[in-house]
Amino acid sequence: MNKTELIDYVAANADIPKAMAARALEATISAVRVTLKKGGSVSLVGFGTFAVGKRAARVGRNPRTGVSIKIKSAKVPKFRPGKALKDALN
């Protein structure tokens, strides 16, 4: 399912116009993005938790030349599914 299909699904199930569903989805994504950027986490009970993880700096290797390169540390988004979501899949 892509973003357009998700908007169509939300609009049909919430009985709202597609434009309103698109704005609601954009607002939700924006809220998650802003919260993660501030270092917080977003917990949706039954669905899961979005959080920020840290990837340590490390030494990598350029596959083309074989030269060692330094890879900087980075913050990465993580998602941990909730129990209800896991149970729905099994």
mmCIF file of C-alpha atoms in Angstrom:
data_model
loop_
_atom_site.group_PDB
_atom_site.id
_atom_site.type_symbol
_atom_site.label_atom_id
_atom_site.label_comp_id
_atom_site.label_asym_id
_atom_site.label_seq_id
_atom_site.Cartn_x
_atom_site.Cartn_y
_atom_site.Cartn_z
ATOM 1 C CA MET A 1 0.000 0.000 0.000
ATOM 2 C CA ASN A 2 1.392 3.395 -0.926
ATOM 3 C CA LYS A 3 0.471 6.834 0.410
ATOM 4 C CA THR A 4 -2.295 7.432 -2.140
ATOM 5 C CA GLU A 5 -3.901 4.078 -1.398
ATOM 6 C CA LEU A 6 -3.682 4.794 2.334
ATOM 7 C CA ILE A 7 -5.417 8.151 1.829
ATOM 8 C CA ASP A 8 -8.163 6.427 -0.186
ATOM 9 C CA TYR A 9 -8.576 3.800 2.552
ATOM 10 C CA VAL A 10 -8.779 6.390 5.340
ATOM 11 C CA ALA A 11 -11.255 8.520 3.373
ATOM 12 C CA ALA A 12 -13.514 5.533 2.691
ATOM 13 C CA ASN A 13 -13.441 4.145 6.238
ATOM 14 C CA ALA A 14 -13.750 7.493 8.031
ATOM 15 C CA ASP A 15 -16.416 8.718 5.588
ATOM 16 C CA ILE A 16 -14.492 11.942 4.873
ATOM 17 C CA PRO A 17 -13.309 13.537 1.624
ATOM 18 C CA LYS A 18 -9.927 12.478 0.247
ATOM 19 C CA ALA A 19 -8.536 15.992 0.685
ATOM 20 C CA MET A 20 -9.344 15.917 4.391
ATOM 21 C CA ALA A 21 -7.865 12.438 4.749
ATOM 22 C CA ALA A 22 -4.687 13.625 2.987
ATOM 23 C CA ARG A 23 -4.375 16.592 5.376
ATOM 24 C CA ALA A 24 -4.917 14.315 8.378
ATOM 25 C CA LEU A 25 -2.249 11.884 7.178
ATOM 26 C CA GLU A 26 0.211 14.719 6.480
ATOM 27 C CA ALA A 27 -0.436 16.164 9.950
ATOM 28 C CA THR A 28 0.175 12.773 11.559
ATOM 29 C CA ILE A 29 3.413 12.227 9.663
ATOM 30 C CA SER A 30 4.530 15.751 10.497
ATOM 31 C CA ALA A 31 3.802 15.247 14.204
ATOM 32 C CA VAL A 32 5.853 12.046 14.252
ATOM 33 C CA ARG A 33 8.718 13.744 12.366
ATOM 34 C CA VAL A 34 8.805 16.788 14.682
ATOM 35 C CA THR A 35 8.644 14.655 17.832
ATOM 36 C CA LEU A 36 11.451 12.366 16.659
ATOM 37 C CA LYS A 37 13.573 15.348 15.631
ATOM 38 C CA LYS A 38 13.275 16.660 19.198
ATOM 39 C CA GLY A 39 14.488 13.276 20.475
ATOM 40 C CA GLY A 40 11.106 12.103 21.753
ATOM 41 C CA SER A 41 9.058 9.046 20.891
ATOM 42 C CA VAL A 42 5.512 8.495 19.657
ATOM 43 C CA SER A 43 3.566 5.607 21.181
ATOM 44 C CA LEU A 44 0.339 4.422 19.594
ATOM 45 C CA VAL A 45 -1.090 1.836 21.975
ATOM 46 C CA GLY A 46 -1.799 -1.392 20.149
ATOM 47 C CA PHE A 47 0.086 -0.277 17.042
ATOM 48 C CA GLY A 48 3.645 0.476 18.072
ATOM 49 C CA THR A 49 6.262 3.028 19.047
ATOM 50 C CA PHE A 50 8.345 5.307 16.869
ATOM 51 C CA ALA A 51 11.639 6.302 18.500
ATOM 52 C CA VAL A 52 15.114 7.583 17.675
ATOM 53 C CA GLY A 53 18.053 5.197 17.817
ATOM 54 C CA LYS A 54 21.725 5.980 17.626
ATOM 55 C CA ARG A 55 24.135 4.331 15.240
ATOM 56 C CA ALA A 56 27.743 4.550 16.434
ATOM 57 C CA ALA A 57 30.575 5.814 14.273
ATOM 58 C CA ARG A 58 32.470 3.021 12.563
ATOM 59 C CA VAL A 59 35.061 2.250 9.950
ATOM 60 C CA GLY A 60 33.749 0.989 6.632
ATOM 61 C CA ARG A 61 35.333 -0.054 3.388
ATOM 62 C CA ASN A 62 34.710 1.366 -0.078
ATOM 63 C CA PRO A 63 33.682 -1.720 -2.080
ATOM 64 C CA ARG A 64 35.061 -0.310 -5.325
ATOM 65 C CA THR A 65 38.540 0.622 -4.117
ATOM 66 C CA GLY A 66 38.887 -1.257 -0.834
ATOM 67 C CA VAL A 67 39.977 1.926 0.956
ATOM 68 C CA SER A 68 38.894 2.288 4.598
ATOM 69 C CA ILE A 69 36.550 5.187 5.290
ATOM 70 C CA LYS A 70 35.147 6.667 8.481
ATOM 71 C CA ILE A 71 31.358 6.566 8.761
ATOM 72 C CA LYS A 72 29.974 9.201 11.128
ATOM 73 C CA SER A 73 27.545 8.394 13.908
ATOM 74 C CA ALA A 74 23.905 8.971 13.031
ATOM 75 C CA LYS A 75 20.443 9.152 14.519
ATOM 76 C CA VAL A 76 18.060 6.688 12.891
ATOM 77 C CA PRO A 77 14.291 6.280 13.178
ATOM 78 C CA LYS A 78 13.124 2.999 14.692
ATOM 79 C CA PHE A 79 9.726 1.356 14.957
ATOM 80 C CA ARG A 80 8.828 -1.243 17.549
ATOM 81 C CA PRO A 81 5.472 -2.907 16.827
ATOM 82 C CA GLY A 82 2.937 -3.256 19.614
ATOM 83 C CA LYS A 83 1.457 -6.514 20.863
ATOM 84 C CA ALA A 84 -1.903 -6.000 19.141
ATOM 85 C CA LEU A 85 -0.205 -5.462 15.772
ATOM 86 C CA LYS A 86 1.967 -8.548 16.246
ATOM 87 C CA ASP A 87 -1.060 -10.606 17.259
ATOM 88 C CA ALA A 88 -3.039 -9.395 14.230
ATOM 89 C CA LEU A 89 -0.344 -10.765 11.922
ATOM 90 C CA ASN A 90 -0.217 -14.226 13.464
#
